[in-house]
Tab-separated table of C-alpha atoms and ligand atoms in Angstrom:
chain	number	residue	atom	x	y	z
A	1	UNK	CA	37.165	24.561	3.915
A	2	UNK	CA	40.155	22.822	2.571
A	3	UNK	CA	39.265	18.971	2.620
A	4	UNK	CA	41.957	16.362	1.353
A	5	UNK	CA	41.198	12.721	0.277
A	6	UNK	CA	42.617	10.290	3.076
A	7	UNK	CA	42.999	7.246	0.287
A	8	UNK	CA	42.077	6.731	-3.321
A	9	UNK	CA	37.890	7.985	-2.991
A	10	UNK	CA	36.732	4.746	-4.841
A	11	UNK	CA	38.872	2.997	-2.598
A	12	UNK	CA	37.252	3.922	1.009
A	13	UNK	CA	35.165	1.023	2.450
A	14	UNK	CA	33.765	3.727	5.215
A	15	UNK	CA	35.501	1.650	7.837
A	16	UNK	CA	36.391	4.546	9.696
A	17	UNK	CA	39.981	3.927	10.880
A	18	UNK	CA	41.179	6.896	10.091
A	19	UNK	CA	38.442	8.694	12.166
A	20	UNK	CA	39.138	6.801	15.220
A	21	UNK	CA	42.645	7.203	15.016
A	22	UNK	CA	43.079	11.140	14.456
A	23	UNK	CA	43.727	12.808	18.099
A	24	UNK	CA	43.251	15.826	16.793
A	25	UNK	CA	39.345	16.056	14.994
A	26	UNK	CA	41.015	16.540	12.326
A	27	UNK	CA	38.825	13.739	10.125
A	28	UNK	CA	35.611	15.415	8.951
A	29	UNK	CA	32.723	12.979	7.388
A	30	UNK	CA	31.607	14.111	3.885
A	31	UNK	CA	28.624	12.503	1.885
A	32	UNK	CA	28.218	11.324	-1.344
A	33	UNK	CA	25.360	11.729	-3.352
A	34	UNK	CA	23.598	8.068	-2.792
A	35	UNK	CA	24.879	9.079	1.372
A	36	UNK	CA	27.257	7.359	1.448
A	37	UNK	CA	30.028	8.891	4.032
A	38	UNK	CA	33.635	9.742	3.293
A	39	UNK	CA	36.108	10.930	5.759
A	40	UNK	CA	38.256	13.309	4.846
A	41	UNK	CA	41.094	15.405	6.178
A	42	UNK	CA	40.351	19.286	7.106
A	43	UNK	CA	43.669	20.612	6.768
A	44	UNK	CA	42.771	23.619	8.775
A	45	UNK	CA	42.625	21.090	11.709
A	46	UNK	CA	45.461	18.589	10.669
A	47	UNK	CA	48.961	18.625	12.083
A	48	UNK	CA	50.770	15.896	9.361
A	49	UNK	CA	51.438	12.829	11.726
A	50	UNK	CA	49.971	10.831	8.813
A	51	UNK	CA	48.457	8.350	11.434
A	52	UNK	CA	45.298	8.073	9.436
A	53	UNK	CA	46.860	7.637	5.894
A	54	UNK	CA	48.910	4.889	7.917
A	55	UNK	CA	45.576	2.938	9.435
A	56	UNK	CA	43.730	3.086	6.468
A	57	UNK	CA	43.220	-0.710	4.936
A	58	UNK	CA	42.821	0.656	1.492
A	59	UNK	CA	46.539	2.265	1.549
A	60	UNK	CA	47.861	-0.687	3.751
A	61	UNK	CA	45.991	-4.343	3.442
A	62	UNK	CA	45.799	-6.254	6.108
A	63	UNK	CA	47.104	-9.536	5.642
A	64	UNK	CA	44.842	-12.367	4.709
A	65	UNK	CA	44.632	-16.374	4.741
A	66	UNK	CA	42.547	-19.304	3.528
A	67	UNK	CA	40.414	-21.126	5.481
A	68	UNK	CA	41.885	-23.851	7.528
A	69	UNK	CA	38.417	-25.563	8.208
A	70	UNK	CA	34.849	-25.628	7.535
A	71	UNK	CA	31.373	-26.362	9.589
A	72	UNK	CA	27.985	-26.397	9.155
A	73	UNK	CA	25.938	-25.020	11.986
A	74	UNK	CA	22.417	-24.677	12.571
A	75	UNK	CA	21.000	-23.809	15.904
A	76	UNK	CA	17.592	-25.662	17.774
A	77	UNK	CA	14.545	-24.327	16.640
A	78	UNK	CA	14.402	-21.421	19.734
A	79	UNK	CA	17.203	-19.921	17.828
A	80	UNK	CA	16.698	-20.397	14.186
A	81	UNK	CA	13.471	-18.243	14.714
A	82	UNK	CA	15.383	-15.172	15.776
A	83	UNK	CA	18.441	-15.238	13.894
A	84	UNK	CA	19.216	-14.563	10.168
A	85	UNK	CA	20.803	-18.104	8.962
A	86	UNK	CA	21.776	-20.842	11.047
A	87	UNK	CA	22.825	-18.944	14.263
A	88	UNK	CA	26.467	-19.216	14.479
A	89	UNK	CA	27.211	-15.331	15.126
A	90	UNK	CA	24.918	-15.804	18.398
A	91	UNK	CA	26.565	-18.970	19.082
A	92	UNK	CA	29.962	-17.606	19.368
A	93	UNK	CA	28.174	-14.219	20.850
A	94	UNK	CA	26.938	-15.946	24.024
A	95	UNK	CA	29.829	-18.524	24.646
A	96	UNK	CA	31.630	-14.977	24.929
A	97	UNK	CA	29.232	-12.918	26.962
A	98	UNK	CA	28.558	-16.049	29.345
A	99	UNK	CA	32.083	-16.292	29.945
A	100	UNK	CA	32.647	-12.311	31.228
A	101	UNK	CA	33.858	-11.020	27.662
A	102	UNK	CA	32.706	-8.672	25.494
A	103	UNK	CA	30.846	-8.801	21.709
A	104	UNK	CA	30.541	-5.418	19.365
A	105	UNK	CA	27.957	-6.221	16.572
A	106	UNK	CA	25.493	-4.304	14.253
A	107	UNK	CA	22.289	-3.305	16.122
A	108	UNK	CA	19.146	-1.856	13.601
A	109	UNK	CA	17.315	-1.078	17.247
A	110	UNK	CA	16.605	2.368	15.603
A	111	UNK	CA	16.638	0.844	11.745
A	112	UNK	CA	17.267	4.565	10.510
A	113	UNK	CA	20.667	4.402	12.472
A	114	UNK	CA	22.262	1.056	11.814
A	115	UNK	CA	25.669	1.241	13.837
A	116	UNK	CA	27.482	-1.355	15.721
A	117	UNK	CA	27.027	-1.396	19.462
A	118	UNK	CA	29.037	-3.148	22.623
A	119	UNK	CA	27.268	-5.696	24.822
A	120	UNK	CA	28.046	-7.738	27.722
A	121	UNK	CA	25.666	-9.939	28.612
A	122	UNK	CA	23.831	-13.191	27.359
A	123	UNK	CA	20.320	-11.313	27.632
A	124	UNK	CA	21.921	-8.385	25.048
A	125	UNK	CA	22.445	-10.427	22.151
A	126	UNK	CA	18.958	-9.784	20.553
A	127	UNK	CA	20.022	-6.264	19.586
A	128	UNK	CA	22.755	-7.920	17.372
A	129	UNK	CA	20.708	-10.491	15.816
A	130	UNK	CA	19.447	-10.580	12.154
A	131	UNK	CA	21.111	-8.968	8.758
A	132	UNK	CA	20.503	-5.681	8.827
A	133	UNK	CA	21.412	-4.912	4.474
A	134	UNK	CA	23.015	-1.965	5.155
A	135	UNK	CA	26.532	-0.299	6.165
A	136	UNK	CA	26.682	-0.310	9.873
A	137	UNK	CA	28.126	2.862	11.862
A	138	UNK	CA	31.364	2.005	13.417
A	139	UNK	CA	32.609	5.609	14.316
A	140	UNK	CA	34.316	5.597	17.670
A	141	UNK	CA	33.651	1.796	18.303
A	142	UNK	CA	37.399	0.849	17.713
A	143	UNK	CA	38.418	3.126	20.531
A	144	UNK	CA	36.059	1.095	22.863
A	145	UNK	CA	37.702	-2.098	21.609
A	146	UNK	CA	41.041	-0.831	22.391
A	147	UNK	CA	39.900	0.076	25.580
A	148	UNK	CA	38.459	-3.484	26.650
A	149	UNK	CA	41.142	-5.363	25.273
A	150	UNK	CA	43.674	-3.236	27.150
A	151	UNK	CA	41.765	-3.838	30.186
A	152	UNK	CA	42.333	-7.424	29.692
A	153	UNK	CA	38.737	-8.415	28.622
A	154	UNK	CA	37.851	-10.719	26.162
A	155	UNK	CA	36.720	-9.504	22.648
A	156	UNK	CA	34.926	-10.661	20.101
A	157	UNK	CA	33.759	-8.406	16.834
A	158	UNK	CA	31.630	-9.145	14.497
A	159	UNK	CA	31.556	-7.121	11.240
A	160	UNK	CA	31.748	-6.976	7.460
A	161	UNK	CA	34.944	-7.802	6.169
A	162	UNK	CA	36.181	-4.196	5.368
A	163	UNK	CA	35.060	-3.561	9.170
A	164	UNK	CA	37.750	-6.238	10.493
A	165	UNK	CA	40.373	-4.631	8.363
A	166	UNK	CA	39.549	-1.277	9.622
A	167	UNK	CA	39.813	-2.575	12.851
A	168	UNK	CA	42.846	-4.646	12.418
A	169	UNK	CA	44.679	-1.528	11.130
A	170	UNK	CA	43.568	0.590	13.909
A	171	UNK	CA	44.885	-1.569	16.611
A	172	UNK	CA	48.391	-1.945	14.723
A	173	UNK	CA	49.297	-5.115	16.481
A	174	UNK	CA	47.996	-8.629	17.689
A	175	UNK	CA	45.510	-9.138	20.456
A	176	UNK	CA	45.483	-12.475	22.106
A	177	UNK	CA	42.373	-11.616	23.715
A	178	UNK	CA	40.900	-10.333	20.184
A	179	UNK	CA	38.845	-12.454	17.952
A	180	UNK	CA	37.501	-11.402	14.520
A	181	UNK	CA	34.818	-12.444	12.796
A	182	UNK	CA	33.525	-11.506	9.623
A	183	UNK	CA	30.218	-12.361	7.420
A	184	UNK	CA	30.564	-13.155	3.769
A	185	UNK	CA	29.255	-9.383	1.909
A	186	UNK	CA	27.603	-8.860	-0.561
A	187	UNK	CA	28.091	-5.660	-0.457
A	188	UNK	CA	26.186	-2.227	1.228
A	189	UNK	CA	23.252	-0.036	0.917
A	190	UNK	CA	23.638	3.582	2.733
A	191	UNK	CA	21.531	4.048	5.651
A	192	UNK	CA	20.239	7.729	3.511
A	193	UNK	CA	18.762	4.635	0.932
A	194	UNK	CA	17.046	2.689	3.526
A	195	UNK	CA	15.529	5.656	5.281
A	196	UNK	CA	13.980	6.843	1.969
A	197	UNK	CA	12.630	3.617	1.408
A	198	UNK	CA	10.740	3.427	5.069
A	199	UNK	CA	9.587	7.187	4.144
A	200	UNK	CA	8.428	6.307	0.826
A	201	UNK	CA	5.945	2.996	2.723
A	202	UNK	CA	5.223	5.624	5.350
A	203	UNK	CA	3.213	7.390	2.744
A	204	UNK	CA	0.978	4.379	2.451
A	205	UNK	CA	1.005	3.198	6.108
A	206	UNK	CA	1.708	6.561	7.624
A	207	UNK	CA	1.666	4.452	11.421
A	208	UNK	CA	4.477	1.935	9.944
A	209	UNK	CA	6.470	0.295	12.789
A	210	UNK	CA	9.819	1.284	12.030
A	211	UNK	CA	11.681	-1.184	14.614
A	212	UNK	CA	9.365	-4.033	12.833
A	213	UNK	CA	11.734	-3.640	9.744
A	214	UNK	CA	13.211	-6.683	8.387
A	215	UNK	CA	14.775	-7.884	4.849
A	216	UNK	CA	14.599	-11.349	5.042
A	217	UNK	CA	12.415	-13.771	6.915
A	218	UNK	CA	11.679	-17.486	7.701
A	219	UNK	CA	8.619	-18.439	5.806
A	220	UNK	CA	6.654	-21.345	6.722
A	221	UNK	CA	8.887	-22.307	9.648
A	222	UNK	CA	7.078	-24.622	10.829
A	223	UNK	CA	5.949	-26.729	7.385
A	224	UNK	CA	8.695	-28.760	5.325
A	225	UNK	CA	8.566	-25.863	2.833
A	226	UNK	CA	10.017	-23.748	5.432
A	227	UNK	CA	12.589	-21.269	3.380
A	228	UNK	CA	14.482	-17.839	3.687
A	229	UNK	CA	12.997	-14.973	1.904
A	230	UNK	CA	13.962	-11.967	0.994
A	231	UNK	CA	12.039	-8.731	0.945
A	232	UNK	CA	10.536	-5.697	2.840
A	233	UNK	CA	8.935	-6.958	5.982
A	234	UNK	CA	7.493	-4.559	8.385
A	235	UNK	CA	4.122	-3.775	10.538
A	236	UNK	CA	1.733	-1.541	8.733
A	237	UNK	CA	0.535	-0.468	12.298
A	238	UNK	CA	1.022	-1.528	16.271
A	239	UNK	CA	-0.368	-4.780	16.652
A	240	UNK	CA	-1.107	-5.506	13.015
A	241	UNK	CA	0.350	-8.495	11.232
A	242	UNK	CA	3.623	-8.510	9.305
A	243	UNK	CA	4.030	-7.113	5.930
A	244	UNK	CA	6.022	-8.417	3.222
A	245	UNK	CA	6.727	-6.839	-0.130
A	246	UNK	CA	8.450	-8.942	-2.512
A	247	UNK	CA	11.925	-8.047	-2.943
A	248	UNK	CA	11.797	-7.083	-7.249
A	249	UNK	CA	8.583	-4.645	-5.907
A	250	UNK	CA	11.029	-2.942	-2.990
A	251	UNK	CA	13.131	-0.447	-4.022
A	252	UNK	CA	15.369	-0.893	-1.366
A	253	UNK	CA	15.663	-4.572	-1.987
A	254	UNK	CA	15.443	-4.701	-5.753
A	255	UNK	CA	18.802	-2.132	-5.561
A	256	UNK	CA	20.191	-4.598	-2.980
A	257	UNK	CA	19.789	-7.639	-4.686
A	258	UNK	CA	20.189	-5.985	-7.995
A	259	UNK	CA	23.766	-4.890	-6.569
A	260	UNK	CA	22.667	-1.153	-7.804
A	261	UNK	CA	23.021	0.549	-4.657
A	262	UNK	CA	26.451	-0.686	-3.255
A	263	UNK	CA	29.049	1.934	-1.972
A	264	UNK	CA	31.417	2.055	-5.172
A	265	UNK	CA	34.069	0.253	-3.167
A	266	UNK	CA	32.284	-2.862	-2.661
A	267	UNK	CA	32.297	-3.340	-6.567
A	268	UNK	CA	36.227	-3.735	-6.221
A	269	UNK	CA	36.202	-5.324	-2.979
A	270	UNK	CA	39.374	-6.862	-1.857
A	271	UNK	CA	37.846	-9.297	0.563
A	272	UNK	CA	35.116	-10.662	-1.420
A	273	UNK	CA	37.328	-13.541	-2.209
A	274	UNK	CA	38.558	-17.036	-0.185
A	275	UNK	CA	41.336	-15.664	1.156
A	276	UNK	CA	39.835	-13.678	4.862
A	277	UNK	CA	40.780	-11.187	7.010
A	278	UNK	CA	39.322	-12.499	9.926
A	279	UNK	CA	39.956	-15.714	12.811
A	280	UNK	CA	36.189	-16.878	11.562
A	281	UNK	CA	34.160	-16.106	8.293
A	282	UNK	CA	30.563	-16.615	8.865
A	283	UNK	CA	28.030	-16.872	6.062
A	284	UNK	CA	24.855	-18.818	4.710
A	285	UNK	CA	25.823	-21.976	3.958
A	286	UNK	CA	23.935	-22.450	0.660
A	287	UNK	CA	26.239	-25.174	-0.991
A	288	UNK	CA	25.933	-27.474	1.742
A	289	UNK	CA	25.315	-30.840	-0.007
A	290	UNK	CA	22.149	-32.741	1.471
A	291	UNK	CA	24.191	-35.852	3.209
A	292	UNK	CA	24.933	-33.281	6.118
A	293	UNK	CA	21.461	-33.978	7.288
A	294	UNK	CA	20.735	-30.387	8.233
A	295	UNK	CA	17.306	-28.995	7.453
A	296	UNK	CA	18.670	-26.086	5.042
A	297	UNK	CA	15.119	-23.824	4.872
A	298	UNK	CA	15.430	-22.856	8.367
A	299	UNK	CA	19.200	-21.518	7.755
A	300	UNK	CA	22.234	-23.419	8.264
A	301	UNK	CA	25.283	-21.336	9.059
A	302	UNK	CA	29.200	-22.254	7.504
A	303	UNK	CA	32.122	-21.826	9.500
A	304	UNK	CA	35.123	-20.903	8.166
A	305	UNK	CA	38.288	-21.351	10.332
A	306	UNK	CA	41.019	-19.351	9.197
A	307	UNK	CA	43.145	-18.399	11.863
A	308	UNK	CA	45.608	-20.542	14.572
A	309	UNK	CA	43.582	-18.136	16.648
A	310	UNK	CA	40.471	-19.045	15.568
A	311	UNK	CA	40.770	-22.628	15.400
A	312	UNK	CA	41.610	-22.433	19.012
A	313	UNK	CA	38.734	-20.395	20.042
A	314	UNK	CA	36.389	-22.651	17.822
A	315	UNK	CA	37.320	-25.490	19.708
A	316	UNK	CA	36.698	-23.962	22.916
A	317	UNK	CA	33.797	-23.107	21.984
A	318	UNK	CA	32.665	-26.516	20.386
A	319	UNK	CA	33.974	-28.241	23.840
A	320	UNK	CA	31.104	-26.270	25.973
A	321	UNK	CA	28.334	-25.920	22.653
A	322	UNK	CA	25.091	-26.235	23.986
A	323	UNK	CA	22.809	-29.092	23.415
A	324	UNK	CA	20.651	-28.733	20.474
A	325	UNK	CA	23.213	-27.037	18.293
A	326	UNK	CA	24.041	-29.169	15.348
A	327	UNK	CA	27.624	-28.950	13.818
A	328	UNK	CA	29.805	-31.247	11.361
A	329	UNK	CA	32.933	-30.683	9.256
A	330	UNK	CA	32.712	-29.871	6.008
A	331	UNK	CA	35.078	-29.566	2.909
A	332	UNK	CA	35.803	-26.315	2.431
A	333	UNK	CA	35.213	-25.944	-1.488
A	334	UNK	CA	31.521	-26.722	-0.564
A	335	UNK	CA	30.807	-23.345	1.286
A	336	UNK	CA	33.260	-21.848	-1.360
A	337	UNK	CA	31.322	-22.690	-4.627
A	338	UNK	CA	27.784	-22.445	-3.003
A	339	UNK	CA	29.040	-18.405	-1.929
A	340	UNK	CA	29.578	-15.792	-4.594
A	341	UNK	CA	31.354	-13.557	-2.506
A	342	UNK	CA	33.764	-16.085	-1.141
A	343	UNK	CA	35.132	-15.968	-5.239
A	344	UNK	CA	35.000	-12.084	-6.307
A	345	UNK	CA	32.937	-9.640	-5.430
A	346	UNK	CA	29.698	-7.868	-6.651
A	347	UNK	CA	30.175	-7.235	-10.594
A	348	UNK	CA	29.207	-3.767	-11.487
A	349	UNK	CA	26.363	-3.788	-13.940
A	350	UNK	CA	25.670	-0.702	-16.404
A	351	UNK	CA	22.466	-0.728	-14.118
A	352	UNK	CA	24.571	0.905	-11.091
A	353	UNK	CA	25.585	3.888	-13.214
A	354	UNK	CA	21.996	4.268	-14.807
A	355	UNK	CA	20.831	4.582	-11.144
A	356	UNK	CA	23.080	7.250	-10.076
A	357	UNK	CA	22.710	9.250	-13.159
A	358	UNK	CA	19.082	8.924	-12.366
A	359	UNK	CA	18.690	8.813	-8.773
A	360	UNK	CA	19.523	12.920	-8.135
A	361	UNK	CA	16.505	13.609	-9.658
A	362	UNK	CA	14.242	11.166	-9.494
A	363	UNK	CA	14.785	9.588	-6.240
A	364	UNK	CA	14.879	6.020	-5.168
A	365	UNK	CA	11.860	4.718	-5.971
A	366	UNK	CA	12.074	5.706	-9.683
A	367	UNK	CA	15.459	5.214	-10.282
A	368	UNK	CA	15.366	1.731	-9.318
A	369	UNK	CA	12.629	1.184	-11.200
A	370	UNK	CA	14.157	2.301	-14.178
A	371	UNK	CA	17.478	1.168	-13.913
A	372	UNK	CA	16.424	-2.718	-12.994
A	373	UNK	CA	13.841	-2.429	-15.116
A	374	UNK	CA	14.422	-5.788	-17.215
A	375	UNK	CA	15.426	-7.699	-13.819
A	376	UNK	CA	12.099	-6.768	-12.321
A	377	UNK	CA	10.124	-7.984	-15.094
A	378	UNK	CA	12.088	-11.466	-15.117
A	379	UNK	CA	11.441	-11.871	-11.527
A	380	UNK	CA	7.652	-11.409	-11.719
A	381	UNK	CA	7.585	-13.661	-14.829
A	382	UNK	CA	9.235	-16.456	-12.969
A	383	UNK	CA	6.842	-15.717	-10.261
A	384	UNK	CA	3.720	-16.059	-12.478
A	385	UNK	CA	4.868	-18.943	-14.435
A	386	UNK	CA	5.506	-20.572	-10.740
A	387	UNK	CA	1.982	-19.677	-9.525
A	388	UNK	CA	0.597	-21.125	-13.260
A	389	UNK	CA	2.580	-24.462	-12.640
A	390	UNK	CA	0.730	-24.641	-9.049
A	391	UNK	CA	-2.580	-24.806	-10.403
A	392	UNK	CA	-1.816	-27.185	-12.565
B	401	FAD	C1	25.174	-6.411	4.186
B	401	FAD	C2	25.243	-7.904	4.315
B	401	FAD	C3	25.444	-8.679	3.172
B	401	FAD	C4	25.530	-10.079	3.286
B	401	FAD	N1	25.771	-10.821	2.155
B	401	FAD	C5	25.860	-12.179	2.257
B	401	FAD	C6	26.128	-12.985	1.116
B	401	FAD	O1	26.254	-12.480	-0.008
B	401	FAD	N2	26.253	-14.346	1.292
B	401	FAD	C7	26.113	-14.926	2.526
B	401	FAD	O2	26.229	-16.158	2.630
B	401	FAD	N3	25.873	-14.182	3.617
B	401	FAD	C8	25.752	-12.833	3.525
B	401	FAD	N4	25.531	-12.075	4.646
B	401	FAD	C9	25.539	-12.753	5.962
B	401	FAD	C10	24.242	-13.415	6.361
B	401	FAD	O3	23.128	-12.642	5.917
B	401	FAD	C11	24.154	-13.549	7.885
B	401	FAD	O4	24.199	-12.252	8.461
B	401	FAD	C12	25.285	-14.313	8.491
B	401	FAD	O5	25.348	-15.591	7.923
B	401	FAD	C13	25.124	-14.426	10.018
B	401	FAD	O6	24.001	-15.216	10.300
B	401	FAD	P1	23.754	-15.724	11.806
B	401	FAD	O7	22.498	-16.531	11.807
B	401	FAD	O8	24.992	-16.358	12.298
B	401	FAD	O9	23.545	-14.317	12.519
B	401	FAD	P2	22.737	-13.849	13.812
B	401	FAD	O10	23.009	-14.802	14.932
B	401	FAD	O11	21.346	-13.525	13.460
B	401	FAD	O12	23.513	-12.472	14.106
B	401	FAD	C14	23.649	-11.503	13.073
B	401	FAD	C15	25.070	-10.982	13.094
B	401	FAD	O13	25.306	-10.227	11.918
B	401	FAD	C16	25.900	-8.990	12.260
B	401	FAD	N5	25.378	-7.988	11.307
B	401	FAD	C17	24.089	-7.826	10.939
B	401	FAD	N6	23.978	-6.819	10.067
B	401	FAD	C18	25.219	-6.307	9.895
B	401	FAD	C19	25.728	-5.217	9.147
B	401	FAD	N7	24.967	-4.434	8.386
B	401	FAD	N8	27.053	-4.954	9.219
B	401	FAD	C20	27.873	-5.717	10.004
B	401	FAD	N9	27.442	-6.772	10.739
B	401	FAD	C21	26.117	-7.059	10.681
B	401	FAD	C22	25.492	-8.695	13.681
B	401	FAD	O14	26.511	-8.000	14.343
B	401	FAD	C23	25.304	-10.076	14.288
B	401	FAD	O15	26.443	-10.486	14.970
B	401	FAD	C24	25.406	-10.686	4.554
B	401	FAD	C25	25.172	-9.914	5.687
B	401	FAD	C26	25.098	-8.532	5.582
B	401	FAD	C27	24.866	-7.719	6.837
């Protein structure tokens, strides 16, 4: 087999433009050696229109602008509970759905196939909600976009940032009826990672309830202490109670957080900055300064309105929000500073290459272990030195 490289390798987000746009299955998906997946062209198949090499985002940017405008959002207490910060992409989600439109998010229904999905009603949104840390599926979705904005039905997408540039490439022009919207990244785990990691648990809680998986949770909810955590949350066994492993004792979370385990292109990623690709950037808003009056432990969303688009669709949607749903304006340096990825993306720490060189071998577990070695002992330092100062 004669495969060719469709843009520079380090390059390809995995957004899978090219794929959706080659008529002739001429785009064949490779893997890495971490599982991540590359297309690539089999020239046995390929007849040189250069479509994909044209859609790609990595040969072609898509154009990008900064924010307009900036909200805080955070949802009643019904919604914080089910989503992952302060509700916004389920906001937007069912003032589209309730309205006759469409939404395509990520679903982690079946958490060992993460891939985005189209919905259509109010009742559907569930399957989108919650960050699922890993990179989402999107082959043959942009088809199914074209299709429904064609047929003259309202669309909104929700993705990672690279996914919106995918998209916007595949589509090659405008869509009135389109809106994008993308969530600040920190970058992605491949689904072969995650699956390892739920295998690995399995050996300890061989009944594990995989659709029970989660990576961060609202502790405490209902106390003034109530905060987001991060870690490996699942059900040991049907009707048991949740189980959390600390994120620096997960190796799926410790690579995560540790930025170890990113596809190589979110190390260089061109979005990770203030400038977006998308109508709306949604993200946690963790520099939100306390005179907002929002409750931040629960998750409180920020807003970013960057498109004419956008800021037309956002009022529309703030003219029929729901009662409950808390929003003000905020300045837009505040959800800038308080949001690494809004300023550069994911640095690349002699700890990613130790983990590949080591990972072949040794696995994830291991490998992780090893290569974050010095950030796992800080974290359960801190930890200790926290539970010492609370019995004092
Ligand atoms: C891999 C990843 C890294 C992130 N890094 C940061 C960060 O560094 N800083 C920050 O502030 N926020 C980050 N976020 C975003 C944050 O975790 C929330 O997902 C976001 O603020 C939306 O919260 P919500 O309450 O509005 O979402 P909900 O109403 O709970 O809905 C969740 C939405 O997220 C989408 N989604 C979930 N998982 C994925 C995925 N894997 N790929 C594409 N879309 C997905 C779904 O389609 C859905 O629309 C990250 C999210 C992901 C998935």
């Amino acid at each position: 087999m004669n495969y060719q490289d469709i843009c520079p390798h380090d390059s390809c987000t995995g957004c899978m433009a090219c794929l959706s746009s080659c008529a002739h299955t001429a785009i064949v998906l490779t893997e890495d050696s971490l599982g991540f997946a590359y297309p690539k062209i089999d020239t046995s198949k390929c007849v040189g229109c250069g479509l994909c090499e044209a859609v790609c985002p990595a040969n072609h940017p898509v154009s990008r602008l900064f924010p307009q405008k900036c909200y805080a959002l955070a949802g009643p207490e019904g919604l914080l509970r089910d989503t992952a910060s302060g509700g916004a992409a389920t906001v937007l989600s069912r003032h589209v759905t309730g309205r006759g439109g469409v939404v395509y998010g990520c679903s982690g229904e079946d958490i060992r196939d993460v891939r985005h999905i189209r919905i259509q009603s109010v009742e559907e949104i569930s399957r989108l909600q919650g960050s699922k840390y890993v990179q989402s599926k999107t082959e043959g979705i942009f088809r199914e976009v074209r299709k429904d904005l064609s047929d003259g039905r309202k669309v909104l997408f929700i993705g990672t940032p690279c996914q919106i540039g995918g998209l916007r490439n595949y589509l090659r022009r405008d869509w009135d009826n389109l809106i994008t919207v993308d969530l600040v990244c920190h970058g992605v785990p491949s689904q072969r990672l995650l699956n390892e990691n739920i295998d690995n648990h399995k050996k300890r809680y061989p009944r594990l309830v995989e659709d029970s998986v989660a990576f961060r949770l609202k502790k405490d909810f209902d106390s003034p202490r109530a905060r987001i955590s991060y870690g490996f949350y699942f059900r040991p066994a049907p009707g048991e109670d949740l189980k959390s492993i600390r994120w620096y004792d997960d190796p799926f979370m410790l690579g995560f957080l540790g930025a170890a385990t990113m596809r190589t292109s979110c190390y260089e990623c061109p979005y990770a900055y203030n400038v977006r690709a998308s109508d709306l950037t949604l993200s946690d808003f963790w520099g939100l300064g306390r005179d907002a009056g929002f409750k931040s432990g629960r998750g409180v969303s920020s807003v970013l309105v960057n498109t004419s688009r956008g800021a037309g669709f956002w009022q529309e949607v703030l003219s029929a929000l729901p009662a409950g749903i808390g929003v003000r304006e905020r300045k837009i340096q505040e959800s800038i500073t308080g949001n690494g990825q809004l300023m550069c993306p994911t640095r690349r720490y002699p700890s990613v290459d130790l983990f590949r060189s080591l990972y072949p071998q040794e696995g994830l577990k291991k490998a992780i272990f090893k290569s974050l070695r010095r950030k796992r002992l800080k974290a359960r330092l801190l930890r200790y030195i926290k539970s010492l100062k609370k019995l004092l």
